[in-house]
CSV table of C-alpha atoms in Angstrom, one decimal:
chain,number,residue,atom,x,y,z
A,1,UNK,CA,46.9,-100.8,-14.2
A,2,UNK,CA,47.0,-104.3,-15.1
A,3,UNK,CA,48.6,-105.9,-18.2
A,4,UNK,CA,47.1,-106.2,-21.9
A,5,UNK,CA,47.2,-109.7,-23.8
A,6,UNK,CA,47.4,-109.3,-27.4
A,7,UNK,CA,48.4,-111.2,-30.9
A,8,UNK,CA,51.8,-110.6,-32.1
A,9,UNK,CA,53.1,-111.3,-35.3
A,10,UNK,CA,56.3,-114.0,-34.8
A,11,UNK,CA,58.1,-114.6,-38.2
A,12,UNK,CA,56.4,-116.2,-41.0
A,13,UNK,CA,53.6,-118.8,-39.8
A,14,UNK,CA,53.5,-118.1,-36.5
A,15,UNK,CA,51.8,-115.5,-34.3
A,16,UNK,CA,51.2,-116.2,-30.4
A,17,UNK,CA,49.5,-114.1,-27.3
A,18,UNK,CA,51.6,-111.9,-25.4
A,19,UNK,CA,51.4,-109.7,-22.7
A,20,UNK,CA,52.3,-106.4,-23.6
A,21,UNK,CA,51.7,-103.0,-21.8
A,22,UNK,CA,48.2,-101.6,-20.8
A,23,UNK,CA,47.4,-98.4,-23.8
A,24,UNK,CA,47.9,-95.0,-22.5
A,25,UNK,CA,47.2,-92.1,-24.8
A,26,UNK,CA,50.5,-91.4,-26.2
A,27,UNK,CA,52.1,-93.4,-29.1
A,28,UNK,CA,54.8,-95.1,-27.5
A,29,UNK,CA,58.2,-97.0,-29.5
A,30,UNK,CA,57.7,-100.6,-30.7
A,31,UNK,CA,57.4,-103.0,-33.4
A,32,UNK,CA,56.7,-101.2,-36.3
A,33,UNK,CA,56.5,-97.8,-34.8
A,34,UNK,CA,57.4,-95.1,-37.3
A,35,UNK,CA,60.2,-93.1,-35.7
A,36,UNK,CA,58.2,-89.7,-36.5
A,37,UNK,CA,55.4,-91.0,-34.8
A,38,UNK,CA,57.0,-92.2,-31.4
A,39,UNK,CA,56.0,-89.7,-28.7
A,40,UNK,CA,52.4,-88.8,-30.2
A,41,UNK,CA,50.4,-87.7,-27.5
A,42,UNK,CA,46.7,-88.3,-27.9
A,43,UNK,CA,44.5,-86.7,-25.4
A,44,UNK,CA,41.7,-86.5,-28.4
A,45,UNK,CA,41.9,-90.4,-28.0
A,46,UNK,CA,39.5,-93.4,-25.6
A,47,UNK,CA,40.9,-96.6,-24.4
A,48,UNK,CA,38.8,-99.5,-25.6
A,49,UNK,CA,38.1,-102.3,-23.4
A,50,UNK,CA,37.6,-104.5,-26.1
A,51,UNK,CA,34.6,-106.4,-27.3
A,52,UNK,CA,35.3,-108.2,-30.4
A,53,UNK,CA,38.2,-107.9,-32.5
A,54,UNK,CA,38.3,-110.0,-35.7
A,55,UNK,CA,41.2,-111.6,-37.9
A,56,UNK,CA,41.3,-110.2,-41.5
A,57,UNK,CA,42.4,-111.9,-44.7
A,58,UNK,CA,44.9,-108.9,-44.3
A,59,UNK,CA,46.6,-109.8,-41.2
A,60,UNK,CA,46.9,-113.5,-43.1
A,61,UNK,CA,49.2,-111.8,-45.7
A,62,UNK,CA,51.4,-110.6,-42.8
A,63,UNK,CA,51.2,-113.7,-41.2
A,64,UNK,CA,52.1,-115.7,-43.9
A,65,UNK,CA,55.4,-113.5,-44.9
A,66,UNK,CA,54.2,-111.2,-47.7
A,67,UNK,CA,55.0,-108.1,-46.3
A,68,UNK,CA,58.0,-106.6,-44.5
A,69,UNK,CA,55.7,-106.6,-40.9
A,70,UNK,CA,58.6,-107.3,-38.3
A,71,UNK,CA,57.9,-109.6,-35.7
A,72,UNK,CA,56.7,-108.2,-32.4
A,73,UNK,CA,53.9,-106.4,-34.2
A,74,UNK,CA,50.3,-106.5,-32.2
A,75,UNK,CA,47.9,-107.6,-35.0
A,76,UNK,CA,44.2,-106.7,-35.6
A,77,UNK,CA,42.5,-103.3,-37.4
A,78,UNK,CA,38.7,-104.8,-36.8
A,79,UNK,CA,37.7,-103.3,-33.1
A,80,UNK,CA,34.6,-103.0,-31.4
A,81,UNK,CA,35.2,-102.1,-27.3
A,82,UNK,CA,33.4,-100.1,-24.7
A,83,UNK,CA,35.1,-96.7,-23.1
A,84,UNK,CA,37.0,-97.1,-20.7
A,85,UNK,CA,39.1,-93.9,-20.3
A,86,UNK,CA,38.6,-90.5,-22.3
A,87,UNK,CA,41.5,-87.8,-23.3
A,88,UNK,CA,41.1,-84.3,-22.3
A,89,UNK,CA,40.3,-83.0,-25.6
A,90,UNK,CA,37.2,-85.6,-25.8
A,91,UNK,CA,33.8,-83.7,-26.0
A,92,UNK,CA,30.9,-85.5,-26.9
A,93,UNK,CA,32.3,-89.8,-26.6
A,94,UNK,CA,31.9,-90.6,-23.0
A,95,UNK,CA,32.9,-93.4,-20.8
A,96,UNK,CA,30.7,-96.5,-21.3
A,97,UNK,CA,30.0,-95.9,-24.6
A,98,UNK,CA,29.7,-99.2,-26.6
A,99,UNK,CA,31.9,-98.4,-30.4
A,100,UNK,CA,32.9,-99.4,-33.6
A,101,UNK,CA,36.4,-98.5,-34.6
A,102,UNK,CA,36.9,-97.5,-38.4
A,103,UNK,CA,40.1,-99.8,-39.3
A,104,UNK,CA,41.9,-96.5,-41.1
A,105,UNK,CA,42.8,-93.8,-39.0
A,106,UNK,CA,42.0,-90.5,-39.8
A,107,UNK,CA,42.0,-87.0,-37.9
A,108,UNK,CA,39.3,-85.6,-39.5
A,109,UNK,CA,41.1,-82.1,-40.1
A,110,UNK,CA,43.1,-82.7,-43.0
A,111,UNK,CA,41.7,-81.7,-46.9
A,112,UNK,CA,41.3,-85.5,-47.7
A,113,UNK,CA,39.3,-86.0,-44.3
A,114,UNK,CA,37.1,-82.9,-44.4
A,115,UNK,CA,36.5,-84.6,-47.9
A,116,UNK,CA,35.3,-87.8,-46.7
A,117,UNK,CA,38.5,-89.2,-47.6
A,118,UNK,CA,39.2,-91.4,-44.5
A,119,UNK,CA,41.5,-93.9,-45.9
A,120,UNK,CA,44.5,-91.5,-47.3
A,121,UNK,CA,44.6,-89.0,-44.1
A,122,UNK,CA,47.4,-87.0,-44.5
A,123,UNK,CA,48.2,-86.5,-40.9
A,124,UNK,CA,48.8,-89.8,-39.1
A,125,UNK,CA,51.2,-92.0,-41.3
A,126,UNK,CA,54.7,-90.2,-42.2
A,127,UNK,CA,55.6,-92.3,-44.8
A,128,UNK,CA,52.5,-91.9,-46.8
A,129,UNK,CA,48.4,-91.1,-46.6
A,130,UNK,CA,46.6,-93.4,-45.1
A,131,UNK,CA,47.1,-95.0,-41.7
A,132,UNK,CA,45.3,-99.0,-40.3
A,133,UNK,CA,46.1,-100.1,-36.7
A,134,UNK,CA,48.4,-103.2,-36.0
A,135,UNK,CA,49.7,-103.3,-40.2
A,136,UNK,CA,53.0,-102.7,-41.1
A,137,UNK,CA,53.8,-99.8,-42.8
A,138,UNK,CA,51.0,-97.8,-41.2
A,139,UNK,CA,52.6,-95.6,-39.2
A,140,UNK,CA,52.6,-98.3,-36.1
A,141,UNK,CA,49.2,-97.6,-33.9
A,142,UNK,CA,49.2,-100.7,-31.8
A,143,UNK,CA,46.7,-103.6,-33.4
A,144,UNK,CA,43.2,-104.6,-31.5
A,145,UNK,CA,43.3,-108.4,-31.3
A,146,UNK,CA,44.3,-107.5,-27.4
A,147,UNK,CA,41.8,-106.9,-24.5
A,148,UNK,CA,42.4,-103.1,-24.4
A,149,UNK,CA,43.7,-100.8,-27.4
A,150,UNK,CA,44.0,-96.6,-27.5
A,151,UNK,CA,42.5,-95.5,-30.4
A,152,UNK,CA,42.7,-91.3,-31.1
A,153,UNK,CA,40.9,-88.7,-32.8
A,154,UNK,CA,37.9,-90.1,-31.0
A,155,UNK,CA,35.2,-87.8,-31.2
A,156,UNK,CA,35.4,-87.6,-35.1
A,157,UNK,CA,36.4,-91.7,-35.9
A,158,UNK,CA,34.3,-93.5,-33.8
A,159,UNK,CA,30.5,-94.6,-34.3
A,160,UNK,CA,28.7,-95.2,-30.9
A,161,UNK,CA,26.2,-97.6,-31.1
A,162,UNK,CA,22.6,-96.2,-30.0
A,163,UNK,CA,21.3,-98.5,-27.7
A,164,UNK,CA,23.9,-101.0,-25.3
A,165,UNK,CA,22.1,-103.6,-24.7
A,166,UNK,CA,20.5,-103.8,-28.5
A,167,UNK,CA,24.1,-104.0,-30.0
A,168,UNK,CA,25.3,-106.7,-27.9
A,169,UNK,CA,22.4,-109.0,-29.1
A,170,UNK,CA,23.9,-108.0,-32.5
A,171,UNK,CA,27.1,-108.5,-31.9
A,172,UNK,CA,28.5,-110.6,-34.4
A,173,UNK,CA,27.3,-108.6,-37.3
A,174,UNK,CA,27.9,-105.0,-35.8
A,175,UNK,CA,31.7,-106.4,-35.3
A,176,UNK,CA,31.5,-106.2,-38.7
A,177,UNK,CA,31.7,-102.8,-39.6
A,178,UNK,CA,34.6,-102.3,-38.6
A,179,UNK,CA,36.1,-103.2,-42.0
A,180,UNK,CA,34.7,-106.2,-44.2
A,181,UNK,CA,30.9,-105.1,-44.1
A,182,UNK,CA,32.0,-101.1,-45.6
A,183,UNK,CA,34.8,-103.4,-47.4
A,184,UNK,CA,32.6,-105.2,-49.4
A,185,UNK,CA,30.1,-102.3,-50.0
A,186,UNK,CA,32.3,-100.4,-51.1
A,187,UNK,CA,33.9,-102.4,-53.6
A,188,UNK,CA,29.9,-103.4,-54.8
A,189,UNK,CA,28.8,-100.0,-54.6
A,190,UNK,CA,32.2,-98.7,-56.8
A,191,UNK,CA,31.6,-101.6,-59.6
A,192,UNK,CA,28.5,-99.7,-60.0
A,193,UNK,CA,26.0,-102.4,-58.5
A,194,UNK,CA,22.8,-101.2,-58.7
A,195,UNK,CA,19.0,-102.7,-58.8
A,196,UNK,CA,19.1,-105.5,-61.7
A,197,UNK,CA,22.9,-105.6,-62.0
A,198,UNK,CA,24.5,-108.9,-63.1
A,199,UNK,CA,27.6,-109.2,-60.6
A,200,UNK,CA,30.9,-111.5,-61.0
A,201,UNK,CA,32.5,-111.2,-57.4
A,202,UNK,CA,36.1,-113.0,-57.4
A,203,UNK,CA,36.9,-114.7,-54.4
A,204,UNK,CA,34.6,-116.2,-51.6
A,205,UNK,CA,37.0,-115.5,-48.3
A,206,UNK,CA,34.8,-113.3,-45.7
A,207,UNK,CA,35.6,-109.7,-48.1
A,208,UNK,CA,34.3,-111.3,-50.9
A,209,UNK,CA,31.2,-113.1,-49.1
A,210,UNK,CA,30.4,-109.1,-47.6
A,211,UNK,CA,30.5,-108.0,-50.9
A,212,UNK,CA,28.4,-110.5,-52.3
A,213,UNK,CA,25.8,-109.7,-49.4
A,214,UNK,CA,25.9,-106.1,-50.4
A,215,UNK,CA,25.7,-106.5,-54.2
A,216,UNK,CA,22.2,-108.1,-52.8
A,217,UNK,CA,21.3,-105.3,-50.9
A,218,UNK,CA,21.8,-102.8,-53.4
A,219,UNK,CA,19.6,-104.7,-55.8
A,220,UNK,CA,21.2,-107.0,-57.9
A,221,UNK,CA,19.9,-109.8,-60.3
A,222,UNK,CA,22.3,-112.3,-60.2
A,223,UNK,CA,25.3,-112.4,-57.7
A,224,UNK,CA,28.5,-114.9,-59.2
A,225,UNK,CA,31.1,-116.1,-56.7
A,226,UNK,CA,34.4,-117.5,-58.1
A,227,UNK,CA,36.5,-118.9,-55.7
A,228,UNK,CA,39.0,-122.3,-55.8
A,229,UNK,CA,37.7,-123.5,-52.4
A,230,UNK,CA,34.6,-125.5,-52.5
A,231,UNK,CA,33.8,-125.0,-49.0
A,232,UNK,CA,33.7,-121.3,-49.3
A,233,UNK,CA,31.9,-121.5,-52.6
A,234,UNK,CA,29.4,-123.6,-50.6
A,235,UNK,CA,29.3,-121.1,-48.0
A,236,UNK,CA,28.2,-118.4,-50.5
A,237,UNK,CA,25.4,-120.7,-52.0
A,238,UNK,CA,23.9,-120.4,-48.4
A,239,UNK,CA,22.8,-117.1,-49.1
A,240,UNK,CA,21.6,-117.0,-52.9
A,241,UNK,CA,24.6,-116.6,-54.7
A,242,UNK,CA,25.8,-118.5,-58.0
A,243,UNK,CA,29.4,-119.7,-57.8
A,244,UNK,CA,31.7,-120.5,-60.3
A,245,UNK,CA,34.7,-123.1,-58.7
A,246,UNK,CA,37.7,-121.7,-60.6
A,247,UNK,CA,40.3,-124.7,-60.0
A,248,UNK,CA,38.1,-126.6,-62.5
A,249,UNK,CA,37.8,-124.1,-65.0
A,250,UNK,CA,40.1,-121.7,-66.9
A,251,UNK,CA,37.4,-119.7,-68.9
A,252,UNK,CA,35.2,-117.8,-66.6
A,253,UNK,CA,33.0,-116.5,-69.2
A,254,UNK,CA,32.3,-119.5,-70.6
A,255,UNK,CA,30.7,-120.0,-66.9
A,256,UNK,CA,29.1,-116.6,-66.5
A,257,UNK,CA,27.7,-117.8,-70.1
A,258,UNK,CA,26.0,-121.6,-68.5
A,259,UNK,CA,24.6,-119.2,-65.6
A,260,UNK,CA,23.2,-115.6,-67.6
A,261,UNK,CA,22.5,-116.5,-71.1
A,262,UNK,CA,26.0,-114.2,-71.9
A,263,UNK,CA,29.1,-114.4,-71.0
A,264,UNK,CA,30.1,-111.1,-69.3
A,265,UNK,CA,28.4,-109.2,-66.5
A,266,UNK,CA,27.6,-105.4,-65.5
A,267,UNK,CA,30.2,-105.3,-62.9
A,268,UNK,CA,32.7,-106.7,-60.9
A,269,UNK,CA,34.7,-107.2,-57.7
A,270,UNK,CA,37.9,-108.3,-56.9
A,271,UNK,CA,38.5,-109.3,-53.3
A,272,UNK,CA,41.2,-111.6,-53.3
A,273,UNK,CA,44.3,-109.3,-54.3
A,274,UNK,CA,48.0,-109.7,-54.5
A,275,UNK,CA,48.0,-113.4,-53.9
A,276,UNK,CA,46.1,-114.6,-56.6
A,277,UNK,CA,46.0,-117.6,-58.4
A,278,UNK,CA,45.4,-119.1,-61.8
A,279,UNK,CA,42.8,-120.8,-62.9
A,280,UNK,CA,42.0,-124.3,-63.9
A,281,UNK,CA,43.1,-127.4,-62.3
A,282,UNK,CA,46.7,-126.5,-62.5
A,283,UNK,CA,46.6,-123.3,-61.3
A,284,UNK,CA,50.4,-121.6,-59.2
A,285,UNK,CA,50.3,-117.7,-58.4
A,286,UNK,CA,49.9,-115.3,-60.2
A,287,UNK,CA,48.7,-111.7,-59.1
A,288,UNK,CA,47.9,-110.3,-62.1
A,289,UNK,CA,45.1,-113.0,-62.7
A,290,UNK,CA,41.8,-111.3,-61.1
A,291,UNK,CA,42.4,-108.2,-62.4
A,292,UNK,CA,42.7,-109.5,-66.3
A,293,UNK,CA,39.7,-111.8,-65.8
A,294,UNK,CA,37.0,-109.0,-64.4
A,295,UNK,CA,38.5,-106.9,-67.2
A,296,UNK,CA,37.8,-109.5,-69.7
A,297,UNK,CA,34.2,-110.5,-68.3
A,298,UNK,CA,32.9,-107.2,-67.4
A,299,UNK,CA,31.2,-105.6,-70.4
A,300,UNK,CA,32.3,-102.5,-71.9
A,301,UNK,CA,31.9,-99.4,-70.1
A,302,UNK,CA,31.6,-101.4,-66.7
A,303,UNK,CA,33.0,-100.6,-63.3
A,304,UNK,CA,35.4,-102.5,-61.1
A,305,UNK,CA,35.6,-102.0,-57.9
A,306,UNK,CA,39.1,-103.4,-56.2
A,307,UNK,CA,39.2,-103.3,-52.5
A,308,UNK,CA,41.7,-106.7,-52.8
A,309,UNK,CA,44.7,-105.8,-51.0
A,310,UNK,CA,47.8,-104.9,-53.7
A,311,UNK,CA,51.2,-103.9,-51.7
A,312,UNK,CA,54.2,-102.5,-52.8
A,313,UNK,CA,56.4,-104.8,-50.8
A,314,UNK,CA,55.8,-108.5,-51.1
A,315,UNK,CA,59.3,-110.4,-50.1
A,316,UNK,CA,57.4,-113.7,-51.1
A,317,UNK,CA,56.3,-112.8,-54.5
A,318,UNK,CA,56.6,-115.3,-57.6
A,319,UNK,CA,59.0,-112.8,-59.3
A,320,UNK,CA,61.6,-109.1,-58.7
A,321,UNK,CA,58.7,-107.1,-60.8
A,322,UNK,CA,55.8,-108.6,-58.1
A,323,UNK,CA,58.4,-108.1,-55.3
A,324,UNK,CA,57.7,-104.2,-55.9
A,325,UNK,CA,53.6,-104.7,-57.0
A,326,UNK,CA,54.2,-104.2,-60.7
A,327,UNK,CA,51.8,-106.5,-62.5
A,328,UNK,CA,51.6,-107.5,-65.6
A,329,UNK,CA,48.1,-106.2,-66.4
A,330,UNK,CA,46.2,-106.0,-69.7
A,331,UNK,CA,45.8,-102.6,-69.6
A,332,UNK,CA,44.8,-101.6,-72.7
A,333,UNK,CA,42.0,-104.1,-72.6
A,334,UNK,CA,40.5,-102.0,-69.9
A,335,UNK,CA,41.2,-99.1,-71.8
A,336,UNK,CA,39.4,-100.1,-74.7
A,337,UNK,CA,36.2,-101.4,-73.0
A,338,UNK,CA,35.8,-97.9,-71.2
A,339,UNK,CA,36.3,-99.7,-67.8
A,340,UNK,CA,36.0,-97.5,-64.9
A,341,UNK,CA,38.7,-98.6,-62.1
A,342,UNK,CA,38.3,-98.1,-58.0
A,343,UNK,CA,41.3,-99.2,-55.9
A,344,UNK,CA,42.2,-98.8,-52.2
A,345,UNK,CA,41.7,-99.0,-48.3
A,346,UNK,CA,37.7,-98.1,-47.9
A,347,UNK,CA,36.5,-95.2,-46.9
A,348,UNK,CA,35.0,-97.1,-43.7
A,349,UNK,CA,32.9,-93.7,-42.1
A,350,UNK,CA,31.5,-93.3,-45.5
A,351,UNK,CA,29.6,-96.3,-44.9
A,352,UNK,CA,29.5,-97.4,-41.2
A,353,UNK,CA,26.6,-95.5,-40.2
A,354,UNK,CA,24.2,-96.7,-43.1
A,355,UNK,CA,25.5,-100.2,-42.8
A,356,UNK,CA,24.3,-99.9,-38.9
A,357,UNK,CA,21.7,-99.3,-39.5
A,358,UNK,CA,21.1,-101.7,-42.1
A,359,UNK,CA,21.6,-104.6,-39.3
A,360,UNK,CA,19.8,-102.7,-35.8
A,361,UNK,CA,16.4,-102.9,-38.5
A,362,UNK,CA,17.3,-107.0,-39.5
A,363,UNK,CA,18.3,-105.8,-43.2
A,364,UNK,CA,21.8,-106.7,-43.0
A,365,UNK,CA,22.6,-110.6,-42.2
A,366,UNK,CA,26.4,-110.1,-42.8
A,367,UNK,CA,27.6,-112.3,-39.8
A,368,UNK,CA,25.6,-115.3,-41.3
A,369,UNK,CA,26.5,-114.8,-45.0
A,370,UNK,CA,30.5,-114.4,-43.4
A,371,UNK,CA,29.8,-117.5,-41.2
A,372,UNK,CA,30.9,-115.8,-37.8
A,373,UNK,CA,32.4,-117.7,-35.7
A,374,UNK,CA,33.4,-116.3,-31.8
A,375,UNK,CA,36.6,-117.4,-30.9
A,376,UNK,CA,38.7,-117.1,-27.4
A,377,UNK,CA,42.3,-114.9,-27.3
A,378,UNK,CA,44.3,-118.0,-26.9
A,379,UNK,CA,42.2,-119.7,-29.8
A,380,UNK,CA,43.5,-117.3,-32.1
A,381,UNK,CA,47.1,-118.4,-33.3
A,382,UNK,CA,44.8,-122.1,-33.9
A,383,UNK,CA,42.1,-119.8,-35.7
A,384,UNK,CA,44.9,-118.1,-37.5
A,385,UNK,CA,46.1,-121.8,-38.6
A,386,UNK,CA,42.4,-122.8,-40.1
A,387,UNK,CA,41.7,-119.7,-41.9
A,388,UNK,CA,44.8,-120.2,-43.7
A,389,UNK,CA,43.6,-123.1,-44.5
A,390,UNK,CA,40.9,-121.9,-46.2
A,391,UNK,CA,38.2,-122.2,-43.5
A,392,UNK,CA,34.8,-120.9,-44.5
A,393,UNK,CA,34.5,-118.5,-41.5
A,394,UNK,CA,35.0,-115.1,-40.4
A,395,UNK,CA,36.7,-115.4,-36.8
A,396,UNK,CA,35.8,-113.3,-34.0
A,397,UNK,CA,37.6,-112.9,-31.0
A,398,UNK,CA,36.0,-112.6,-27.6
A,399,UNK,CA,39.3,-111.3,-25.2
A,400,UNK,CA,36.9,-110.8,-22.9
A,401,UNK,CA,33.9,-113.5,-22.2
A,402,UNK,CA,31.4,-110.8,-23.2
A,403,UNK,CA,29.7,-112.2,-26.6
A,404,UNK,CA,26.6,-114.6,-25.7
């Protein structure tokens, strides 16, 4: 069989397109390969010929040095592909079949998985629950920004799309659910967001934009975005939201005040995570910062819902404490307003099949409120560049030509 290009992680700053071998169903040594896991034969597994496979603000902390990812590891946890091959054990996914690929990894026959509990399987990560493909510390299932990618546990993790030619004219929003659109839902459906729900949603990258777009569809009032990059905050204006730019401000409920008559809301949303900065115009790290601030503006006995990525490894971090993802966090000022927190990877097959839905019937605009934008392969260490500039855009790649 012929080769597989894919994005591998370099060093700090750098990622570039390799060629590295075509997937067969077994788990074979290799960047970031848990030891445990070398050897893994998956005959319950498909190889994808992929699709779309997008870049996620997650890959960007990798990228950018944050984690202890070693180079050589094939990025990318956001498939969509078409069947290619099946495993023996496969009964009812068949070849041709057009999929989405939940980014965890689960094998639906652990207690967590029989309990809907996707994102901490027990039984495909040895160092702890929960499993992604192409992240470090995951177990080491090879990443999907590549032209083919095994994926196991077929039969239960994947969501075939109903209709072939249907999904292709929807593309660039069923790419989506992959991670960001359940991403966002989930962290809007965990604040509690409900019909006439005042919102504060902090941060306005492609997460935060999904979330915003689900707060909507489950009925909010008033949707806040609070971001320090204008263009993003304009990109969240597109579709009805208020924003809030936080580099020019340092009291968000005075702002929240200006736009609902009061300065706190029902719930909120943090998708920005571990790299976090201050606010106001003079604004350096600091990690704790969205987590005290929806604390502070969320009303007693509100919800937050946290699907911002916090790590217990960041080599990059502005202090030793951060280094290991202890926070200083006020605590006890959740504890006293009755806050109810939600934190972790999403649950994707909670959601995937609603959220479908939601976009075959023209409910669901999530690749226009993410600004979707289809990319080649060897555009993606450029698009990797951009978005860590702060472009306004959720990149798609296109490995092979098939997106209109």
């Amino acid at each position: 069989m012929a080769g597989n290009r894919a994005v591998a992680y370099v060093g700090p700053g750098k990622v570039e397109v390799r060629t590295i071998d075509f997937p067969e169903l077994v788990l074979k040594d290799g960047p970031g390969v848990n030891p445990l896991n070398v050897g893994r034969k998956c005959d319950h597994g498909v190889i994808l010929k992929i699709v779309s496979t997008n870049i996620c603000g997650s890959d960007q902390h990798m990228v950018r040095g944050r984690t202890t990812a070693p180079s050589g590891l094939i990025l990318g946890h956001e498939i969509t592909g078409e069947v290619i091959e099946v495993g023996r054990d496969v009964e009812f996914i068949k070849k041709g079949d057009l999929v989405s690929v939940p980014f965890n990894i689960a094998c639906g026959r652990c207690r967590n998985c029989k309990e809907q509990n996707t994102h901490v399987c027990d039984n495909v990560n040895p160092d702890r629950p929960g499993s992604a493909y192409g992240y470090v510390d995951m177990g080491g299932w090879v990443g999907g920004q590549a032209e083919y990618v095994m994926v196991p546990y077929a039969d239960f993790q994947l969501l075939k799309f109903p209709d072939k030619d249907q999904a292709m004219e929807k593309i660039r929003d069923l790419t989506m659910l992959s991670d960001i659109f359940p991403t966002g839902y989930h962290g809007a459906l965990s604040a509690g967001v409900k019909t006439g729900s005042t919102v504060y949603i902090a941060g306005a990258g492609p997460v935060g934009l999904a979330a915003a777009h689900s707060a909507q569809l489950l009925g909010a009032a008033v949707v806040i975005v609070g971001d320090l990059n204008e263009e993003r905050l304009a990109q969240a204006r597109t579709f009805g939201c208020e924003t809030i730019d936080v580099s020019k401000h340092d009291d968000i409920g005075e702002q929240i005040e200006q736009i609902l008559g009061v300065p706190e809301v029902d719930c909120a949303v943090d998708c920005v995570g571990f790299e976090a900065h201050g606010h106001g115009p003079n604004h350096t790290e600091a990690p704790a910062t969205v987590l005290n601030s929806i604390m502070q503006i969320t009303r007693a006995a509100g919800r937050l819902g946290i699907p911002g990525l916090y790590v217990t490894g960041d080599p990059g971090a502005v202090n030793e404490d951060a280094k290991v993802g202890t926070l200083k966090i006020r605590f006890g000022l959740g504890w006293a307003k009755a806050h109810t927190f939600v934190t972790g990877q999403t649950p994707v097959m909670k959601y995937h099949r609603d959220l479908m839905m939601s976009i075959l019937s023209g409910r669901a605009q999530i690749a226009k409120a993410v600004n979707a934008t289809v990319i080649t392969l060897d555009q993606a260490p450029a698009a990797y560049q951009d978005f860590d500039k702060g472009a306004s855009k959720k990149f798609v790649i296109d490995p092979h030509g098939m997106i209109k």
